[in-house]
CSV table of C-alpha atoms in Angstrom, one decimal:
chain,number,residue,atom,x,y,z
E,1,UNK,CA,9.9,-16.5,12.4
E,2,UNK,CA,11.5,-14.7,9.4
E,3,UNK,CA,9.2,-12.5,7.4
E,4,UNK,CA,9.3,-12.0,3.8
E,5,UNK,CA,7.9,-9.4,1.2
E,6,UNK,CA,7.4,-10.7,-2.3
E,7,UNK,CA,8.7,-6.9,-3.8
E,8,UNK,CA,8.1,-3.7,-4.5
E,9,UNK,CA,5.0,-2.4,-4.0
E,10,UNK,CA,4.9,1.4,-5.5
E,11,UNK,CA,7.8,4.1,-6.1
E,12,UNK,CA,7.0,7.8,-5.4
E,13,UNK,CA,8.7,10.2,-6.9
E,14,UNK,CA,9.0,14.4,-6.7
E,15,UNK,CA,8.7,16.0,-10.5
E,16,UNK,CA,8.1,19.2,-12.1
E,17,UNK,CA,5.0,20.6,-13.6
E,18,UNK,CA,2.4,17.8,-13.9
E,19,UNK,CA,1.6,18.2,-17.5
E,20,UNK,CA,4.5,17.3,-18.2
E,21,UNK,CA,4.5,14.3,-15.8
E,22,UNK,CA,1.5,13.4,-17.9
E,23,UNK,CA,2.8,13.6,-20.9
E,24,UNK,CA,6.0,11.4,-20.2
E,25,UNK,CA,4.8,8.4,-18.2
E,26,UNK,CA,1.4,8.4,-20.5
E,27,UNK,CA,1.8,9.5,-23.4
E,28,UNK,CA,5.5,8.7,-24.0
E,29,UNK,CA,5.8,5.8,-21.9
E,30,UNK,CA,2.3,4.0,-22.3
E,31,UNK,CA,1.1,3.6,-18.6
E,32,UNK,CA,-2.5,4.1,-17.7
E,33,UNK,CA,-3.0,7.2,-15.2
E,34,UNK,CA,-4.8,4.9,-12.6
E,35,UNK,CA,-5.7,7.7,-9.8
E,36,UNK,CA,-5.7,11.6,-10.2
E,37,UNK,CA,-5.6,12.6,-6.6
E,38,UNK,CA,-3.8,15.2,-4.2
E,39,UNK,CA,-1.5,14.5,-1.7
E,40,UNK,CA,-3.5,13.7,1.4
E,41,UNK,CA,-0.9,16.0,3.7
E,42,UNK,CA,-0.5,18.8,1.3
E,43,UNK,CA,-3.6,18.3,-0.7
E,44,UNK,CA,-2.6,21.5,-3.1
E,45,UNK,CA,-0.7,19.3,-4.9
E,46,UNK,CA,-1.7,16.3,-6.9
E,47,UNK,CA,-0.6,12.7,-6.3
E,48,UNK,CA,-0.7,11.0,-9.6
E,49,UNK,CA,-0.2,6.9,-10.2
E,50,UNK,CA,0.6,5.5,-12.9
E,51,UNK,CA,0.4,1.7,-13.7
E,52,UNK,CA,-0.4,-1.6,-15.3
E,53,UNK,CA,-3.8,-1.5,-16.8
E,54,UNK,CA,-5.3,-2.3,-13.1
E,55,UNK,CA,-2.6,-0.7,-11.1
E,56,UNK,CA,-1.4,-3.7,-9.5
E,57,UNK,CA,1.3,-3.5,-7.3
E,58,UNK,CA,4.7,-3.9,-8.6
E,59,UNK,CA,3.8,-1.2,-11.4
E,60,UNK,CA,3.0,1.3,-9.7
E,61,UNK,CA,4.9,4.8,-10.1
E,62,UNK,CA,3.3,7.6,-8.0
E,63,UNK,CA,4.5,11.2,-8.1
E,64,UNK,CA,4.2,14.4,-6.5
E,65,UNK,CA,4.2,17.2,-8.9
E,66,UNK,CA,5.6,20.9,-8.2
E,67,UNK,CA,5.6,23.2,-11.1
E,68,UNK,CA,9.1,24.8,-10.7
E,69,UNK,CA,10.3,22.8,-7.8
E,70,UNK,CA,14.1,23.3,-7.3
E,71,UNK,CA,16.1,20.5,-8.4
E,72,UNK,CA,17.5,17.7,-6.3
E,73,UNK,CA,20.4,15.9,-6.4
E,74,UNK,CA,20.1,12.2,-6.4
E,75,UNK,CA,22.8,10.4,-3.9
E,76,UNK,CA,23.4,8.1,-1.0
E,77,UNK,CA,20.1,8.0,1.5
E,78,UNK,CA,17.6,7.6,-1.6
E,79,UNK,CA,16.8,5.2,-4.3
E,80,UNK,CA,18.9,6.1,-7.2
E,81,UNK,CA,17.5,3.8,-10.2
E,82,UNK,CA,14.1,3.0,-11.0
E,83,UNK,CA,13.9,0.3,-13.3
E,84,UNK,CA,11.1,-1.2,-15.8
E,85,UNK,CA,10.6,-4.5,-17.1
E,86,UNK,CA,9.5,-5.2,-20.9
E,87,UNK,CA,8.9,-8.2,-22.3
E,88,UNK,CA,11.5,-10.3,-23.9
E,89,UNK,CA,12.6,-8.6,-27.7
E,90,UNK,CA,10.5,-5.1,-26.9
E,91,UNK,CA,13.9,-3.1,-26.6
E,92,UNK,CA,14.3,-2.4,-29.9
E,93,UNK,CA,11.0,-0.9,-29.8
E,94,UNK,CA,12.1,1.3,-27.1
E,95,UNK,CA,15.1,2.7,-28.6
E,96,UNK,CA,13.0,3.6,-31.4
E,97,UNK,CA,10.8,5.2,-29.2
E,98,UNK,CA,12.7,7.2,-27.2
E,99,UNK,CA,14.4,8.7,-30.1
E,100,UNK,CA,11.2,9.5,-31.8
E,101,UNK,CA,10.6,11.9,-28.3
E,102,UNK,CA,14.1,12.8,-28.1
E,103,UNK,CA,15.2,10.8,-25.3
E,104,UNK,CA,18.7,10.6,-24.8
E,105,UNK,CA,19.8,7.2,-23.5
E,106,UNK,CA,22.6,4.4,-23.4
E,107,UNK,CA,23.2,0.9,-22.9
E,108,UNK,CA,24.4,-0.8,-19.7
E,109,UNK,CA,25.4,-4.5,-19.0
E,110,UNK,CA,24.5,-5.0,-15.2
E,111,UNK,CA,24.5,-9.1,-14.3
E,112,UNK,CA,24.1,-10.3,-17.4
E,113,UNK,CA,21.3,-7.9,-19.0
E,114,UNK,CA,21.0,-5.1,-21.1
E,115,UNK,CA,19.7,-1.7,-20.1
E,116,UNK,CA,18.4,1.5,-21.7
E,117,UNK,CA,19.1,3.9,-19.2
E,118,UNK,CA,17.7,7.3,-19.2
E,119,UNK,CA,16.0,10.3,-17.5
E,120,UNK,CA,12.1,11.2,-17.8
E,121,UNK,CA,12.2,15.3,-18.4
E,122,UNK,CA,12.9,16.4,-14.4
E,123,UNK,CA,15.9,13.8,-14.3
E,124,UNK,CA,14.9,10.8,-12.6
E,125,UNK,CA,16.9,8.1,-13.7
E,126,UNK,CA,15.2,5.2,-15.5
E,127,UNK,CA,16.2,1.8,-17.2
E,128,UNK,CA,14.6,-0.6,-19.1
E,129,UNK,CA,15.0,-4.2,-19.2
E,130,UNK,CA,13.8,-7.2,-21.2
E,131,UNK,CA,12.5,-10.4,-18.8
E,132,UNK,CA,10.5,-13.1,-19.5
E,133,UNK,CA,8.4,-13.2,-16.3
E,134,UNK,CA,5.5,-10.9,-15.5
E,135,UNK,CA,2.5,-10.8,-17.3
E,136,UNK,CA,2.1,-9.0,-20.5
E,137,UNK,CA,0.6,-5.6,-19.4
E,138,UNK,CA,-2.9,-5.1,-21.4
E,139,UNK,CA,-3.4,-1.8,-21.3
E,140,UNK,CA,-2.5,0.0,-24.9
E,141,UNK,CA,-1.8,4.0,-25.4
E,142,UNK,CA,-1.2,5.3,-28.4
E,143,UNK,CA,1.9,3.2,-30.5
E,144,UNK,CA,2.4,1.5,-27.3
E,145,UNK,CA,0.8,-2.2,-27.6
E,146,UNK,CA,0.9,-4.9,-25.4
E,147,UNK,CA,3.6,-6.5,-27.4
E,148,UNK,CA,6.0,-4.0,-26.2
E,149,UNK,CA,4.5,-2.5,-23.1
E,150,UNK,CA,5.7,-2.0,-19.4
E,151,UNK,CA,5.2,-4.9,-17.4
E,152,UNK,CA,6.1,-3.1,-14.0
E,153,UNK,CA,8.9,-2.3,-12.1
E,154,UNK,CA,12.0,-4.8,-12.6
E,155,UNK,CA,13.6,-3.4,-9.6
E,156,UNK,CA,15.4,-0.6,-8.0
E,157,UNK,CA,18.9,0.5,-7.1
E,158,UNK,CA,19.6,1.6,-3.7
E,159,UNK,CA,22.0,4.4,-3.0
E,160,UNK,CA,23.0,4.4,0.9
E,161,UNK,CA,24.7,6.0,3.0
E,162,UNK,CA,25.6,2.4,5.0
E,163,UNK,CA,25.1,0.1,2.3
E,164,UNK,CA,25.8,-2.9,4.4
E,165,UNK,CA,22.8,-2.6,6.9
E,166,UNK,CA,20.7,-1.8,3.9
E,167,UNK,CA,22.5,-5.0,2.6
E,168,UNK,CA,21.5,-6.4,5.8
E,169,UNK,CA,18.2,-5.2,5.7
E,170,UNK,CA,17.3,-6.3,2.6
E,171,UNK,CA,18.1,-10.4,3.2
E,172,UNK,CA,18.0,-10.5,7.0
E,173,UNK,CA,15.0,-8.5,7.6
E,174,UNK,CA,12.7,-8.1,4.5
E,175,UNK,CA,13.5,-11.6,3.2
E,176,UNK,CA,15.2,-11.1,-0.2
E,177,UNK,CA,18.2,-13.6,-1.3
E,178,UNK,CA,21.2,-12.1,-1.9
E,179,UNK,CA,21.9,-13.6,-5.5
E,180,UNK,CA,25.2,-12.3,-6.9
E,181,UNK,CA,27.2,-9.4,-6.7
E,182,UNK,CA,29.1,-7.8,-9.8
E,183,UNK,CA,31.7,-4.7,-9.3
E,184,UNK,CA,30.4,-2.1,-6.3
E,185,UNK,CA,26.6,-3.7,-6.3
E,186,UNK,CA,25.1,-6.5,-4.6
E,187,UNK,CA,22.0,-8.3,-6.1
E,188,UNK,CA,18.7,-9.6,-4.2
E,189,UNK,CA,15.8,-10.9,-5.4
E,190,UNK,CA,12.1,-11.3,-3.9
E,191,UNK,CA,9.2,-14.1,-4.6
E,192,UNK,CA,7.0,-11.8,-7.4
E,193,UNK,CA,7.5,-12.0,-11.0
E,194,UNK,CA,7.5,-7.9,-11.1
E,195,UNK,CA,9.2,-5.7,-8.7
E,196,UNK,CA,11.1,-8.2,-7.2
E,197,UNK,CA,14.9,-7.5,-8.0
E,198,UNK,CA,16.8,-4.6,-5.8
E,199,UNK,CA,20.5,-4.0,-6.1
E,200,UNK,CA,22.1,-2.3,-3.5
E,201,UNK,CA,25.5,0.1,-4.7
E,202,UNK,CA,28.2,-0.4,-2.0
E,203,UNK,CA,30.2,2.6,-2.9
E,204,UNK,CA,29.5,5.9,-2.0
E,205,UNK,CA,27.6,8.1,-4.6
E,206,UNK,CA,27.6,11.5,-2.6
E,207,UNK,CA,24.9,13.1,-1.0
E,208,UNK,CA,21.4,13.2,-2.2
E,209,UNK,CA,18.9,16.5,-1.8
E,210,UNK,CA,15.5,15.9,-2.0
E,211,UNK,CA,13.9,18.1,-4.7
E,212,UNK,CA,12.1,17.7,-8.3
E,213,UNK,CA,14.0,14.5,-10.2
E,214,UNK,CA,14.2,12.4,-7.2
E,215,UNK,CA,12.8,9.1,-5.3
E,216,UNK,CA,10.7,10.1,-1.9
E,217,UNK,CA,10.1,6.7,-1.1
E,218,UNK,CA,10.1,3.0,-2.2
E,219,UNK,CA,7.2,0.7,-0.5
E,220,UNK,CA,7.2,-3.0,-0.1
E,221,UNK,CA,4.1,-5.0,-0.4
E,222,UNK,CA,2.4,-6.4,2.5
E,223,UNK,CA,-0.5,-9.1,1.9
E,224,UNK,CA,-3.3,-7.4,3.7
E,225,UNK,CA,-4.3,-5.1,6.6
E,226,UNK,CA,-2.9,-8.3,9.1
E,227,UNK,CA,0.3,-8.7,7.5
E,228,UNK,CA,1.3,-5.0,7.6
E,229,UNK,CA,0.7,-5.3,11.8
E,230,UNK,CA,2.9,-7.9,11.7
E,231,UNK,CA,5.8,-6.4,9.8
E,232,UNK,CA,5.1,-2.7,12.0
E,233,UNK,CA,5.6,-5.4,14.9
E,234,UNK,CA,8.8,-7.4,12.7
E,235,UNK,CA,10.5,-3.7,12.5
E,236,UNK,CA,10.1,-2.4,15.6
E,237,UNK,CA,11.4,-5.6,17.2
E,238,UNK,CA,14.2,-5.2,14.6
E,239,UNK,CA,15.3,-1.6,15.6
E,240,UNK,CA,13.5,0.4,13.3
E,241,UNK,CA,11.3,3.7,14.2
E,242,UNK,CA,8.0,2.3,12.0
E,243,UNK,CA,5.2,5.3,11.7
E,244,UNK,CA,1.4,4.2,12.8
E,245,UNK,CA,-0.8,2.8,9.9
E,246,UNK,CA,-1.3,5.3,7.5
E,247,UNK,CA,-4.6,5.3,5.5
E,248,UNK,CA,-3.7,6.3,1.8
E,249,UNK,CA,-7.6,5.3,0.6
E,250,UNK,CA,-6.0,2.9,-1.9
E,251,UNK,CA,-3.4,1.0,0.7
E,252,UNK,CA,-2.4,1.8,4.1
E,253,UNK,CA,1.1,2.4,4.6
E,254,UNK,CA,3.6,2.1,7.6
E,255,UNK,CA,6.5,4.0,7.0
E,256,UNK,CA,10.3,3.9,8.5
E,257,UNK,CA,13.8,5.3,7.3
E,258,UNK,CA,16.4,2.6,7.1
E,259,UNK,CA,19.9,2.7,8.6
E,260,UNK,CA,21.1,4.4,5.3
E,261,UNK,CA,18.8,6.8,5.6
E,262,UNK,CA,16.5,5.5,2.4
E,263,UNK,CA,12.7,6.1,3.1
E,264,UNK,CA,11.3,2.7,3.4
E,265,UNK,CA,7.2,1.8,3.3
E,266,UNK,CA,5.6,-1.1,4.0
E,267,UNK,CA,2.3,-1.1,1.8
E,268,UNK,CA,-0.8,-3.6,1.8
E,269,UNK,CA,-2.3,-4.9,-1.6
E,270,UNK,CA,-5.3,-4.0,-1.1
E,271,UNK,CA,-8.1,-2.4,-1.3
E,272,UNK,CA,-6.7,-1.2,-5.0
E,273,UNK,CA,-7.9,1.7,-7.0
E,274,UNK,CA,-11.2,0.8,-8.3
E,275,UNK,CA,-11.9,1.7,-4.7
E,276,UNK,CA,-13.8,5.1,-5.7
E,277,UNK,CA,-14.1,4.9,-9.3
E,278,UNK,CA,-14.9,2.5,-12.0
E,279,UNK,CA,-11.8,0.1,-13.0
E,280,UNK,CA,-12.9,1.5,-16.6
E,281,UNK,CA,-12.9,5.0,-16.1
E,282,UNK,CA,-9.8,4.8,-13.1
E,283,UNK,CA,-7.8,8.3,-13.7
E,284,UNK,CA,-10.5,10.6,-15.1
E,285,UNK,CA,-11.7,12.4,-12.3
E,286,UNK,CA,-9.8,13.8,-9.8
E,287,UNK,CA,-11.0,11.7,-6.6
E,288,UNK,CA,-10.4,13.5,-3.1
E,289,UNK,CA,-10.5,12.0,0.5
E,290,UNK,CA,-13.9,12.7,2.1
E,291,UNK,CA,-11.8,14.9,4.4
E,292,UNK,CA,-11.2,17.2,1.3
E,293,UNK,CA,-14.6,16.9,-0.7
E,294,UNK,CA,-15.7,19.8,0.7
E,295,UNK,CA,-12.6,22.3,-0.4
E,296,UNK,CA,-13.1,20.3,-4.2
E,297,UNK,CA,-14.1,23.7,-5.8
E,298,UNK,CA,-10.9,25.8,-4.3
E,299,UNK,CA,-8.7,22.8,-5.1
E,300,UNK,CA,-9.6,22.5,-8.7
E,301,UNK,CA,-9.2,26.3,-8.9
E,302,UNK,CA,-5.6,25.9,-8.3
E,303,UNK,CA,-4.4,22.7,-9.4
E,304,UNK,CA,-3.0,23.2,-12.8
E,305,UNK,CA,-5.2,21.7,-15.6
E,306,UNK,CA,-4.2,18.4,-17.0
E,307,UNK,CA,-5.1,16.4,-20.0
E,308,UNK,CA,-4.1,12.4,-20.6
E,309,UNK,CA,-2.7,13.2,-24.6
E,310,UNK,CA,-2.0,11.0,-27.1
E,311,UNK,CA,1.7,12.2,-28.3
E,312,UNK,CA,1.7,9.5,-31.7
E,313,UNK,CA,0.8,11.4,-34.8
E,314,UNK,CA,-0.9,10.1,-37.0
């Protein structure tokens, strides 16, 4: 039996210094700062998300931060677009926006649709994109209402190395439909309103380097705890080296690198991120592993301070 994933369930990403990370995705961008954590394998580093007003999967953008981290290159063997969906007549607002910050960005026609595409301030590239579906995102910061605010993710391009099996991959194995293809990309589509539209780029883009402005990893979403021991099950049977369950507090994670050498996760929905901390106060404290509580004071003592700021003046 065919297994399917309805989308995308998170993007991480390695940045610069966090502050400014902060002051991008928040303060220019409007998502809420759903988890300050560390990351649980190299916990002197954070591991911020950022998100819908709950965090819900298919918004989720998660980042490692490294304060003068060399720059990569993006290429083939990584996600090279990370795309966000607005709702319908919000672009305008955008453009306005992002030259208010001093944003550089263009237009792009893509399968029908317009596109701001531009970099947040390590150079990871972003797009925009108006879409009816998805739910209006709530959550308000600063000039950025919910008339106008990020939905979630409206997909991802994929830069690989074989970009047939990932083609492959993508219908055969994680259950998208191959819905058009338009110059050197190929289009799929998953069952979610958010999250759920990938394009795969079947020419060669050069090779990638891991390194500050880049993707680490995209995940997919898996229904529950069940569903993710199915699909480690699915993959393996499939061909594919899948990692044991991870436990990441907030999902548990599978993880396996696909035939063009893209990190690929599988990640359950829940438990969510009100798991530790008050949906109302989610991204105030810095929340550690109970592994970790114990070395709180020496990793506060060096972490870099970071504030949530309000960029609008008024």
């Amino acid at each position: 039996m065919m297994k399917k994933t309805s989308g995308i369930h998170h993007i991480t990403a390695i940045v610069g210094h966090p502050q400014e990370n902060v002051d991008f995705y928040a303060g220019v961008l409007g998502l809420r700062l759903v988890k300050k954590t560390v990351n649980f394998d190299d916990p002197g580093t954070y591991h911020l998300y950022f998100g819908d007003e709950g965090g819900k999967p298919g918004t989720i953008i998660t980042f490692f931060p490294w304060a003068g981290a060399r720059q990569g290159v993006i290429g083939d063997g990584q996600v090279g677009v990370t795309s966000y969906v607005v709702p319908e007549g919000a672009l305008a607002f955008w453009e306005s926006r992002l030259t208010k910050f001093n944003v550089s960005y263009t237009k792009i026609k893509r399968f029908g649709e317009e596109y701001l595409s531009f970099e947040d301030p390590h150079g990871l590239h972003l797009e925009m994109v108006e879409r009816e579906e998805g739910e209006k995102n709530i959550w308000g910061f600063g000039e950025v209402t919910s008339e106008y605010a990020i939905k979630g993710f409206g997909g991802a391009t994929l830069l690989s190395k074989l970009p047939e099996k990932t083609a492959e991959l993508m219908e055969k194995v994680l259950g998208f439909n191959k819905v058009a293809e338009e110059g050197d990309m190929l289009r799929f589509r998953s069952s979610s309103d958010i999250g759920n539209v990938v394009d795969v780029k079947l020419r060669p883009s050069g090779n990638g380097m891991m390194g500050a402005g880049t993707v680490h990893h995209i995940a997919w979403r898996a229904i529950d705890d069940n569903d993710q021991l199915e699909w480690q099950k699915y993959l393996t049977e499939h061909g594919y080296g899948v990692t044991p369950v991870q436990d990441r507090n907030y999902f548990n994670s599978i993880y396996f690198r696909e035939h063009g050498e893209i990190l690929f996760e599988i990640a359950t929905d829940p438990p969510g991120f009100a798991l530790d901390e008050p949906h109302e106060r989610m991204g105030e404290r810095l929340m550690l592993p109970t592994r970790y509580e114990k070395y709180r004071e020496k990793l506060e003592e060096r972490l870099i301070p970071i504030k949530l700021r309000k960029l609008d003046k008024k």
